[in-house]
XYZ file of C-alpha atoms in Angstrom:
696
model
C -10.424 -3.787 -5.100
C -7.575 -4.741 -7.417
C -3.929 -4.082 -6.594
C -2.529 -1.325 -8.804
C 1.058 -0.782 -9.872
C 2.643 2.667 -9.622
C 2.038 3.607 -13.280
C -1.685 2.904 -12.852
C -2.188 5.267 -9.898
C -3.206 8.941 -9.826
C -3.300 10.816 -6.494
C -5.523 13.863 -6.968
C -6.514 16.436 -4.354
C -9.680 18.502 -4.803
C -9.179 22.128 -3.757
C -11.352 25.228 -3.845
C -13.524 27.674 -1.965
C -16.029 26.349 0.566
C -19.299 25.388 -1.130
C -17.875 25.312 -4.669
C -18.822 21.654 -5.199
C -15.834 19.459 -4.296
C -17.865 16.917 -2.324
C -20.663 16.691 -4.900
C -18.019 16.314 -7.636
C -16.524 13.376 -5.716
C -20.010 11.919 -5.402
C -20.653 12.251 -9.145
C -17.326 10.589 -10.045
C -18.020 7.765 -7.597
C -21.459 7.247 -9.125
C -20.189 7.290 -12.703
C -17.428 4.803 -11.874
C -19.958 2.366 -10.399
C -18.997 2.653 -6.717
C -22.543 3.726 -5.834
C -25.873 2.927 -7.441
C -27.276 6.379 -6.705
C -25.766 9.767 -6.010
C -25.943 11.118 -2.491
C -26.242 14.838 -1.838
C -25.095 17.233 0.849
C -28.609 18.331 1.819
C -29.601 14.747 2.642
C -26.293 14.094 4.415
C -25.615 10.848 2.545
C -22.461 11.555 0.526
C -19.453 9.228 0.613
C -16.931 11.818 1.743
C -18.958 13.967 4.170
C -19.948 11.233 6.626
C -19.042 12.813 9.974
C -22.085 13.937 12.003
C -20.694 17.468 12.282
C -20.266 17.609 8.491
C -23.830 16.405 7.964
C -25.153 18.952 10.484
C -23.153 21.888 9.098
C -23.474 20.794 5.445
C -19.795 21.376 4.717
C -16.578 19.362 4.727
C -14.596 19.439 7.969
C -12.210 16.531 7.426
C -10.171 15.390 4.468
C -11.633 12.173 3.065
C -10.177 9.579 0.732
C -12.224 8.048 -2.097
C -10.342 5.644 -4.409
C -12.039 5.300 -7.811
C -11.305 2.751 -10.551
C -11.552 4.174 -14.063
C -10.155 2.847 -17.347
C -7.914 0.316 -15.523
C -6.434 3.135 -13.420
C -6.943 3.854 -9.730
C -7.634 7.512 -8.952
C -7.200 8.299 -5.254
C -9.460 11.316 -4.744
C -8.563 13.430 -1.703
C -11.619 15.590 -0.987
C -10.683 18.542 1.250
C -12.558 21.236 3.195
C -12.789 24.665 1.596
C -12.998 26.788 4.745
C -9.775 28.163 6.220
C -10.592 26.890 9.731
C -9.767 23.405 8.438
C -6.612 24.274 6.466
C -4.653 21.585 8.343
C -6.733 18.909 6.587
C -5.842 20.489 3.236
C -2.121 20.604 4.064
C -2.124 16.932 5.018
C -3.883 15.933 1.788
C -1.695 18.103 -0.446
C 1.458 16.592 1.066
C 0.684 13.243 -0.617
C -1.098 14.440 -3.779
C 0.625 14.323 -7.156
C -1.814 16.715 -8.841
C -4.818 18.921 -8.031
C -8.224 19.722 -9.444
C -9.223 23.250 -8.416
C -13.017 23.358 -8.323
C -14.740 26.646 -9.220
C -18.453 27.371 -9.139
C -19.579 28.717 -12.511
C -22.183 30.748 -10.659
C -19.940 32.244 -7.931
C -16.812 32.594 -10.102
C -13.301 33.056 -8.741
C -13.334 33.320 -4.937
C -10.770 33.678 -2.169
C -10.536 29.909 -1.774
C -9.797 29.568 -5.504
C -6.771 31.849 -5.226
C -5.603 30.127 -2.049
C -5.870 26.753 -3.818
C -3.691 28.051 -6.644
C -1.104 29.319 -4.147
C -1.057 25.913 -2.417
C -0.424 24.231 -5.793
C 2.439 26.650 -6.432
C 3.907 25.937 -2.998
C 3.842 22.166 -3.488
C 4.652 22.363 -7.234
C 1.488 20.463 -8.141
C 0.191 20.101 -11.713
C -3.383 21.318 -11.758
C -6.532 21.648 -13.790
C -9.645 23.719 -13.183
C -13.103 22.167 -13.115
C -16.012 24.604 -13.382
C -19.149 23.242 -11.696
C -22.813 24.359 -11.647
C -23.121 24.479 -15.440
C -26.723 23.292 -15.068
C -27.525 26.668 -13.449
C -28.733 29.157 -16.046
C -26.712 32.148 -14.823
C -23.441 30.185 -14.505
C -20.819 31.617 -16.857
C -17.996 29.382 -18.016
C -16.609 32.062 -20.305
C -16.453 34.588 -17.454
C -14.579 32.110 -15.227
C -12.054 31.482 -18.009
C -11.603 35.251 -18.511
C -11.070 35.758 -14.755
C -8.524 32.928 -14.670
C -6.648 34.380 -17.657
C -6.594 37.788 -16.013
C -5.104 36.284 -12.844
C -2.767 33.641 -14.254
C -2.101 34.588 -17.869
C -1.778 32.519 -21.004
C -1.200 29.189 -19.267
C -4.991 28.898 -18.854
C -6.214 26.489 -21.561
C -9.999 25.923 -21.873
C -10.674 22.332 -23.051
C -14.451 22.538 -23.290
C -17.296 24.929 -23.951
C -20.841 24.352 -22.621
C -23.850 24.064 -24.941
C -27.212 25.276 -23.674
C -30.590 24.816 -25.276
C -33.754 26.268 -23.760
C -31.835 27.134 -20.583
C -30.718 23.504 -20.214
C -27.130 22.232 -20.087
C -27.290 19.628 -22.863
C -23.762 19.211 -24.203
C -20.340 20.631 -24.815
C -17.833 21.525 -27.494
C -14.435 19.820 -27.340
C -12.095 22.745 -28.056
C -9.187 20.496 -29.063
C -11.251 18.472 -31.568
C -13.573 21.394 -32.456
C -16.487 18.962 -32.271
C -19.773 19.155 -30.371
C -21.220 16.401 -28.201
C -24.664 16.028 -26.648
C -25.775 13.776 -23.800
C -28.534 11.338 -24.710
C -31.087 9.614 -22.494
C -28.643 6.769 -21.723
C -26.086 9.255 -20.378
C -23.811 8.670 -23.362
C -22.742 11.352 -25.846
C -23.768 11.822 -29.476
C -21.576 13.848 -31.823
C -23.086 16.714 -33.833
C -22.028 19.900 -35.592
C -20.959 22.884 -33.501
C -23.999 25.203 -33.243
C -23.686 28.593 -34.897
C -24.251 30.399 -31.597
C -21.252 28.576 -30.051
C -18.783 29.294 -32.839
C -17.768 32.742 -31.587
C -17.057 31.429 -28.086
C -15.311 28.399 -29.580
C -13.020 30.781 -31.486
C -12.173 32.639 -28.261
C -11.502 29.416 -26.302
C -9.589 27.843 -29.198
C -7.372 30.911 -29.415
C -6.699 30.750 -25.666
C -5.845 27.046 -25.921
C -3.482 27.573 -28.866
C -1.786 30.488 -27.096
C -1.179 28.244 -24.082
C 0.315 25.550 -26.340
C 2.427 28.123 -28.236
C 3.907 29.379 -24.960
C 5.443 25.957 -24.278
C 8.253 26.130 -26.871
C 10.001 28.560 -29.197
C 9.199 26.374 -32.214
C 5.494 26.398 -31.422
C 5.626 30.148 -30.777
C 7.160 30.797 -34.217
C 4.619 28.558 -35.934
C 1.762 30.178 -34.024
C 2.795 33.697 -35.028
C 3.402 32.412 -38.557
C -0.263 31.502 -38.763
C 0.291 27.729 -38.853
C -2.269 25.348 -37.364
C -1.263 22.720 -34.814
C -2.496 19.174 -35.362
C -4.598 17.473 -32.695
C -1.711 15.092 -31.948
C 0.708 18.013 -31.531
C -1.703 19.768 -29.182
C -2.238 16.662 -27.033
C 1.486 15.893 -26.952
C 2.278 19.438 -25.797
C -0.505 19.241 -23.218
C 0.777 15.967 -21.736
C 4.251 17.382 -21.202
C 3.261 20.845 -20.039
C 0.334 20.062 -17.770
C 2.758 17.987 -15.690
C 5.221 20.868 -15.294
C 2.434 23.371 -14.609
C 3.020 25.549 -17.675
C -0.460 24.673 -18.991
C -3.575 24.542 -16.812
C -6.596 22.925 -18.530
C -10.084 24.219 -17.763
C -12.951 21.708 -17.890
C -16.580 22.034 -16.872
C -19.707 20.103 -16.005
C -22.659 19.627 -13.703
C -22.178 17.653 -10.505
C -25.857 17.025 -9.808
C -26.432 15.773 -13.387
C -23.127 13.827 -13.352
C -22.176 15.474 -16.636
C -18.563 16.298 -17.454
C -17.134 13.690 -15.051
C -16.330 11.189 -17.807
C -14.040 13.648 -19.579
C -12.632 14.892 -16.259
C -11.578 11.404 -15.141
C -10.252 10.552 -18.607
C -8.210 13.767 -18.665
C -6.909 13.093 -15.136
C -5.540 9.803 -16.456
C -4.229 11.340 -19.705
C -2.586 14.479 -18.389
C -1.822 14.047 -14.694
C 1.363 12.224 -13.669
C 1.514 8.842 -12.011
C 3.649 8.901 -8.831
C 6.663 7.497 -10.702
C 6.871 10.810 -12.591
C 7.214 12.689 -9.298
C 10.238 13.002 -7.020
C 10.337 11.983 -3.371
C 13.437 12.096 -1.172
C 14.241 11.520 2.481
C 17.346 10.894 4.569
C 18.867 7.482 5.194
C 19.412 7.979 8.918
C 22.051 5.248 9.075
C 24.340 6.830 6.445
C 23.027 10.453 6.597
C 22.782 10.362 2.819
C 19.832 11.451 0.683
C 17.479 8.566 0.001
C 15.749 9.049 -3.370
C 12.626 6.972 -2.864
C 10.938 8.414 -5.995
C 8.062 5.927 -5.708
C 10.304 3.142 -7.024
C 8.739 -0.262 -6.281
C 12.158 -1.970 -6.566
C 13.726 -0.023 -3.679
C 13.495 -0.902 0.053
C 10.003 -0.184 1.357
C 9.214 3.141 2.982
C 6.065 5.116 3.722
C 4.948 8.477 5.090
C 2.094 8.876 7.591
C 0.153 11.917 6.415
C -2.935 11.631 8.618
C -4.254 9.827 11.690
C -7.884 8.931 12.291
C -8.933 8.163 15.874
C -12.519 7.080 16.287
C -14.034 5.882 19.583
C -15.932 3.183 17.660
C -13.638 1.963 14.851
C -10.267 2.665 16.496
C -7.093 4.213 15.115
C -5.982 4.257 11.479
C -2.730 5.715 10.164
C -3.150 6.934 6.580
C 0.031 6.400 4.573
C 1.524 6.994 1.158
C 3.978 4.312 0.072
C 7.113 6.182 -1.020
C 9.105 3.154 -2.201
C 8.880 -0.622 -2.400
C 5.724 -2.701 -1.962
C 3.972 -2.972 1.414
C 2.462 -6.327 2.226
C 0.301 -7.776 4.965
C 2.200 -8.430 8.223
C 5.243 -6.355 7.196
C 7.328 -5.093 10.102
C 8.063 -1.384 9.666
C 10.580 0.686 11.588
C 9.639 4.143 12.864
C 12.903 6.064 13.116
C 11.332 8.991 14.995
C 10.058 6.719 17.815
C 12.841 4.091 17.506
C 10.121 1.477 17.398
C 9.157 -1.393 15.118
C 5.483 -1.545 14.134
C 3.753 -4.613 12.727
C 1.571 -3.486 9.845
C -0.913 -6.356 10.201
C -3.642 -5.840 7.638
C -3.573 -3.268 4.846
C -6.651 -1.243 4.028
C -8.001 1.270 1.581
C -10.457 3.767 3.023
C -13.455 4.927 1.008
C -15.329 7.298 3.264
C -16.386 5.158 6.230
C -15.802 1.910 4.361
C -12.586 -0.083 4.818
C -11.419 -2.332 1.966
C -8.739 -4.905 2.749
C -5.943 -5.387 0.187
C -2.959 -7.749 0.046
C -0.379 -5.153 -0.927
C 0.185 -1.483 -1.674
C 2.642 -0.496 -4.383
C 4.897 2.567 -4.333
C 2.841 5.714 -4.846
C -0.399 4.240 -3.525
C -2.356 5.547 -0.541
C -3.776 3.272 2.138
C -4.272 2.796 5.859
C -2.612 0.786 8.624
C -4.725 -0.040 11.702
C -3.729 0.211 15.342
C -0.092 1.290 15.071
C 1.127 1.621 18.660
C 3.400 4.669 18.668
C 3.303 6.125 15.152
C 1.871 9.620 14.744
C 1.066 11.948 11.850
C 4.138 13.096 9.828
C 6.192 10.084 11.017
C 8.126 7.967 8.515
C 8.086 4.165 8.255
C 10.742 2.022 6.580
C 12.853 -1.080 7.102
C 15.335 -1.211 9.968
C 18.087 -2.111 7.502
C 17.427 1.113 5.536
C 15.900 3.543 8.079
C 14.464 6.567 6.280
C 13.076 9.882 7.550
C 11.047 12.047 5.182
C 10.524 15.787 5.628
C 7.564 16.429 7.889
C 4.659 18.397 6.440
C 4.509 21.998 7.655
C 1.096 22.385 9.316
C -0.374 25.833 9.986
C -0.028 27.078 13.554
C -3.251 27.987 15.419
C -3.573 31.530 16.811
C -7.241 31.754 17.861
C -7.781 30.768 21.497
C -10.692 30.288 23.872
C -10.761 29.422 27.551
C -12.586 26.184 28.299
C -13.770 24.263 31.331
C -15.844 21.172 31.977
C -19.570 21.834 32.138
C -20.004 18.944 34.571
C -17.642 18.546 37.499
C -15.653 15.333 37.402
C -15.368 15.294 33.589
C -11.937 16.943 33.531
C -9.968 13.713 33.013
C -12.365 12.460 30.328
C -12.067 15.786 28.491
C -8.287 15.688 28.694
C -8.164 12.163 27.246
C -10.666 13.015 24.501
C -8.727 16.118 23.503
C -5.522 14.062 23.283
C -7.233 11.804 20.745
C -8.648 14.730 18.767
C -5.210 16.372 18.717
C -3.757 13.168 17.245
C -6.182 13.655 14.344
C -5.972 17.432 14.126
C -2.504 18.986 14.238
C -3.961 22.515 14.130
C -5.584 22.057 17.554
C -3.626 22.725 20.759
C -4.681 22.448 24.401
C -2.549 24.598 26.714
C -2.641 24.688 30.514
C -2.109 28.322 31.577
C -1.765 27.705 35.318
C -0.411 31.204 35.950
C -3.757 32.713 34.932
C -5.924 29.867 36.227
C -7.228 28.772 32.827
C -6.947 26.060 30.192
C -6.831 27.310 26.617
C -7.870 25.680 23.378
C -6.084 27.031 20.287
C -7.530 26.527 16.813
C -7.632 28.082 13.346
C -10.848 30.014 13.997
C -14.039 30.240 16.021
C -15.827 27.659 13.853
C -12.936 25.227 14.335
C -13.221 25.480 18.133
C -17.016 25.144 18.004
C -16.655 21.973 15.923
C -14.215 20.542 18.489
C -16.622 21.380 21.310
C -19.488 19.670 19.464
C -17.286 16.642 18.653
C -16.448 16.216 22.357
C -20.151 16.022 23.148
C -21.121 13.847 20.169
C -18.251 11.351 20.163
C -16.974 11.358 23.724
C -20.092 12.404 25.682
C -18.371 15.231 27.560
C -19.296 18.905 27.414
C -17.152 22.018 27.665
C -17.907 25.719 27.927
C -15.910 28.096 25.733
C -15.266 31.600 27.067
C -13.123 34.605 26.314
C -9.564 33.920 27.492
C -8.040 35.935 30.310
C -5.145 38.107 29.252
C -1.981 37.628 31.288
C -1.556 41.084 32.817
C 1.266 41.621 35.306
C 1.875 44.049 38.154
C 5.038 45.981 38.946
C 6.235 49.193 40.627
C 7.787 52.369 39.247
C 9.199 53.957 42.444
C 10.916 52.994 45.700
C 9.312 52.457 49.099
C 10.539 51.844 52.624
C 8.168 50.050 54.994
C 8.051 48.342 58.340
C 5.708 45.655 59.520
C 5.495 43.966 62.898
C 3.462 40.803 63.231
C 2.614 40.170 66.880
C 0.057 37.732 68.199
C -0.513 36.400 71.720
C -3.060 33.651 72.303
C -1.896 31.737 75.352
C 1.291 29.745 75.458
C 3.805 30.646 72.782
C 2.880 33.784 70.824
C 3.906 34.852 67.325
C 6.416 37.614 66.664
C 8.040 38.745 63.452
C 9.315 42.235 62.726
C 10.809 43.360 59.386
C 11.954 46.605 57.828
C 12.154 46.385 54.056
C 12.810 48.466 50.957
C 11.144 47.790 47.620
C 12.335 49.106 44.254
C 12.070 48.243 40.553
C 14.592 45.516 39.694
C 14.759 46.463 36.013
C 14.372 42.800 35.039
C 10.877 41.966 33.794
C 11.926 38.385 33.069
C 11.950 37.551 36.805
C 9.216 38.000 39.387
C 11.482 39.283 42.152
C 14.965 39.614 43.512
C 15.622 39.236 47.236
C 18.502 40.697 49.186
C 19.274 41.040 52.873
C 21.700 43.484 54.407
C 20.785 43.042 58.082
C 23.575 43.988 60.481
C 24.025 43.078 64.113
C 21.717 40.076 64.007
C 18.540 42.165 64.345
C 16.839 39.415 62.347
C 18.480 36.021 62.919
C 19.849 34.370 59.767
C 17.654 31.332 60.155
C 14.598 33.526 59.436
C 15.935 34.954 56.121
C 14.474 32.022 54.090
C 11.084 32.592 55.749
C 11.134 36.250 54.701
C 12.000 35.282 51.122
C 9.271 32.673 51.147
C 6.778 35.372 52.130
C 7.904 37.474 49.151
C 7.765 34.437 46.813
C 4.164 33.753 47.812
C 3.177 37.421 47.583
C 4.328 37.890 43.972
C 1.966 35.155 42.752
C -0.985 37.487 43.280
C -0.262 41.202 43.414
C -2.040 43.718 45.699
C -3.313 45.829 42.783
C -5.551 43.403 40.888
C -4.347 39.926 41.920
C -2.172 39.512 38.806
C 1.348 38.026 39.075
C 4.067 40.509 40.040
C 7.279 40.981 38.034
C 10.333 43.222 38.226
C 10.442 43.900 41.979
C 13.526 43.958 44.208
C 12.917 43.339 47.920
C 15.624 44.235 50.440
C 15.454 43.173 54.097
C 17.652 45.596 56.042
C 16.398 45.537 59.645
C 13.853 44.189 62.086
C 13.704 42.431 65.416
C 12.922 39.062 66.919
C 11.691 37.513 70.142
C 13.712 34.721 71.766
C 10.588 32.632 72.399
C 7.748 33.818 70.159
C 9.586 34.327 66.834
C 9.022 31.628 64.215
C 9.350 31.066 60.473
C 5.621 31.477 60.074
C 5.664 34.818 61.897
C 8.452 36.232 59.718
C 6.800 34.899 56.541
C 3.558 36.612 57.527
C 5.375 39.858 58.361
C 7.149 39.773 54.993
C 3.869 39.255 53.124
C 2.228 42.196 54.855
C 5.321 44.349 54.327
C 5.269 43.447 50.632
C 1.626 44.453 50.268
C 2.203 47.778 52.015
C 5.489 48.511 50.254
C 4.123 47.583 46.803
C 1.144 49.927 47.100
C 3.410 52.768 48.244
C 5.813 52.341 45.311
C 3.557 53.667 42.531
C 2.196 50.298 41.320
C 1.102 49.852 37.700
C -0.467 47.162 35.544
C 1.558 45.824 32.647
C -0.119 44.322 29.597
C 1.440 41.829 27.174
C 2.264 43.138 23.712
C 2.374 40.906 20.639
C 4.435 41.272 17.481
C 1.682 40.829 14.908
C 2.085 40.030 11.211
C -0.898 40.392 8.895
C -0.672 39.171 5.288
C -3.324 40.598 2.953
C -3.844 41.554 -0.701
C -2.621 45.079 -1.336
C -6.099 46.596 -1.766
C -6.901 45.904 1.891
C -3.821 47.457 3.501
C -5.515 50.793 4.271
C -8.462 49.135 6.018
C -6.157 46.850 7.982
C -3.967 49.689 9.249
C -7.015 51.738 10.186
C -8.441 48.830 12.168
C -5.101 48.204 13.904
C -5.010 51.835 15.029
C -8.462 51.408 16.590
C -7.117 48.374 18.444
C -4.223 50.393 19.929
C -1.848 48.745 17.469
C 1.324 50.477 16.244
C 2.189 49.700 12.636
C 5.934 49.132 12.411
C 6.291 48.532 8.685
C 4.972 46.921 5.525
C 6.743 44.535 3.126
C 5.662 42.863 -0.130
C 5.532 39.049 -0.153
C 6.302 36.611 -2.952
C 2.696 36.137 -4.069
C 1.858 39.807 -4.480
C 0.442 40.271 -0.975
C 1.588 42.764 1.645
C 2.825 41.815 5.111
C 1.972 44.422 7.740
C 4.024 44.268 10.948
C 2.540 45.841 14.073
C 2.855 45.813 17.852
C -0.529 45.223 19.456
C -1.818 44.471 22.980
C -2.993 40.898 23.493
C -6.244 42.313 24.873
C -7.064 43.636 21.398
C -6.420 40.333 19.591
C -9.654 38.779 20.806
C -12.040 38.555 17.844
C -9.375 39.760 15.405
C -9.591 36.590 13.325
C -13.279 37.167 12.545
C -12.740 40.869 11.848
C -9.792 40.219 9.530
C -11.691 37.664 7.472
C -14.651 40.024 7.239
C -12.488 42.916 6.024
C -10.575 40.848 3.456
C -13.292 38.447 2.227
C -11.372 35.623 3.873
C -8.070 36.292 2.116
C -6.160 37.767 5.075
C -4.090 35.698 7.500
C -2.242 36.645 10.673
C 0.300 35.328 13.123
C 1.809 36.723 16.310
C 4.272 36.027 19.072
C 4.906 37.513 22.488
C 7.100 40.608 22.333
C 7.229 42.353 25.710
C 5.268 43.819 28.604
C 4.523 47.521 28.783
C 2.457 49.756 31.042
C -1.261 49.592 30.342
C -3.078 52.904 29.725
C -4.904 54.259 32.782
C -8.399 53.512 31.434
C -7.487 49.916 30.566
C -5.766 49.399 33.932
C -8.664 50.895 35.872
C -11.163 48.669 34.094
C -9.114 45.568 34.895
C -8.772 46.562 38.560
C -12.513 47.193 38.851
C -13.400 43.908 37.180
C -11.145 41.972 39.504
C -12.456 43.825 42.540
C -16.080 43.198 41.516
C -15.289 39.556 40.777
C -16.472 39.849 37.201
C -13.467 37.729 36.365
C -13.594 34.760 38.696
C -10.068 33.493 39.306
C -11.336 30.337 40.962
C -13.534 29.502 37.972
């Protein structure tokens, strides 16, 4: 592939709802540009961008993929992203290096949750965007309805560029709304011009009016002329579009058929015409030597710098760090300094990735996207630069995972292999976390949803040949006491030779501090218990609080006071006093009105306003207490509630079901509080009956 200068590069991310046609659109553009001799399809599992075995099996995108396309002497770096929320981290990584976005909408399905989320992402990252309506070969697809829905949601900035032409239920051509001319595809795949059909003129008038309104909104002069009844020339319209698509005040709407590869020619041409090259975008970091702002701004003349936006770790092809060059020109064998790791990396070879294919290049100019192989210490969101001008760019904010499952090796002896494999997967996927919860005897896997965790489980088996079982996580209940108790325990054992003797009198009471497991005091007078045995008594308490007498959960908030006892000059030992203390603790705890405490989370649920009633009703069923509701910037409502951790299991699936996938949630630990009697009793019975196997 040729080397492209900054002005000849377009970095475009494809966004949209799952199944709307992003991958097949990429395939059609690749075919039209000559990359492939035939179009692959998702059903056959032979597309350029969905090459992972899990993607082929599930028939949906799981990973972001990069497909550089050459068109009209310009390089378009297509970033094809997953549409399902479980893989939002892949989207966030891709968007962080995109300079513009194409939001893909199915003409059959219309505006969906993923469409709105894509728009919000573009707003967040200030990305110019255009809409591409797919499935126009399907008879019941409605371009006009999609445009009307978009206008209802986003107002007059929606500017339809094209109008489909159908004949005998076939998608045969389109009307160019700017030129007001009709075009038909011929047998060679080229277009022939012809007069706008009578049956299209009414819709053309509607789309033309919408386009002119969008143009008129861009300046006061145009607004006056528009209301004065003046016509805009084609040059004036295109000039206004070029300026205002870049700043997001106009959003073009195009359409086509992915499977027929129709509409891609105009889409790619309009990407080049209306979307900005990187040099029109801003990019700033910090010069860590001077602590001054470093305006990289994709300037090829400045010292070289790059941002690592994704890492690929494959057991067969090795590790690749995907980068965007933020300034300068990267060349083969450059030495790059990683400020975050204080380490110099040798770039070695430079590559472009196109699906599974690697293409070696001699250099990458500012604004281009490529890959560096086998960097030793560099990770995703790290910055690379020269040591003379060390630069750190703002790290991409990646969504935090809140859905967890307990996992264990299916085959004994695989634990180390699983740990190593998960480390590699976590290098690729920043929304996956493995957490060792030793207190509750479990290892947890956190992800964005159930499907995400299933995909990880399948990837472990497919790529790394290790298998895990996913189960419901144990909730970290605690035990404590509400009253005081006063107990005595004498441990006495004679078995020939030296015996064992330890005698303690102890009081137990609530400490009032649920942050600590226990407090230990001694107020023994007269040497009834020799001082050298005090540590043994405390050690007995320390071991006892790890597994409480009620249901074998950890104990918190207990104060233990040793006030009396006795010893034997020969038979007393540390072990005897430790044993006596443990038995005294068990007896004293059970006599002090013991209770189970359950963890409570501070939950935040963000949903469109129409779902707030359903959400609050569901939270009440889950023993949640709604604490308040606040509007957010994008017209959603944030519901704050306190809810037991026990009730969070399965909430992700329920929330998506209730809100058609538009609701999101987050939570953090708030406090412990006494569990209701029925909940506590069930936990105690389960532990007693070994339905929850601690040793598992």
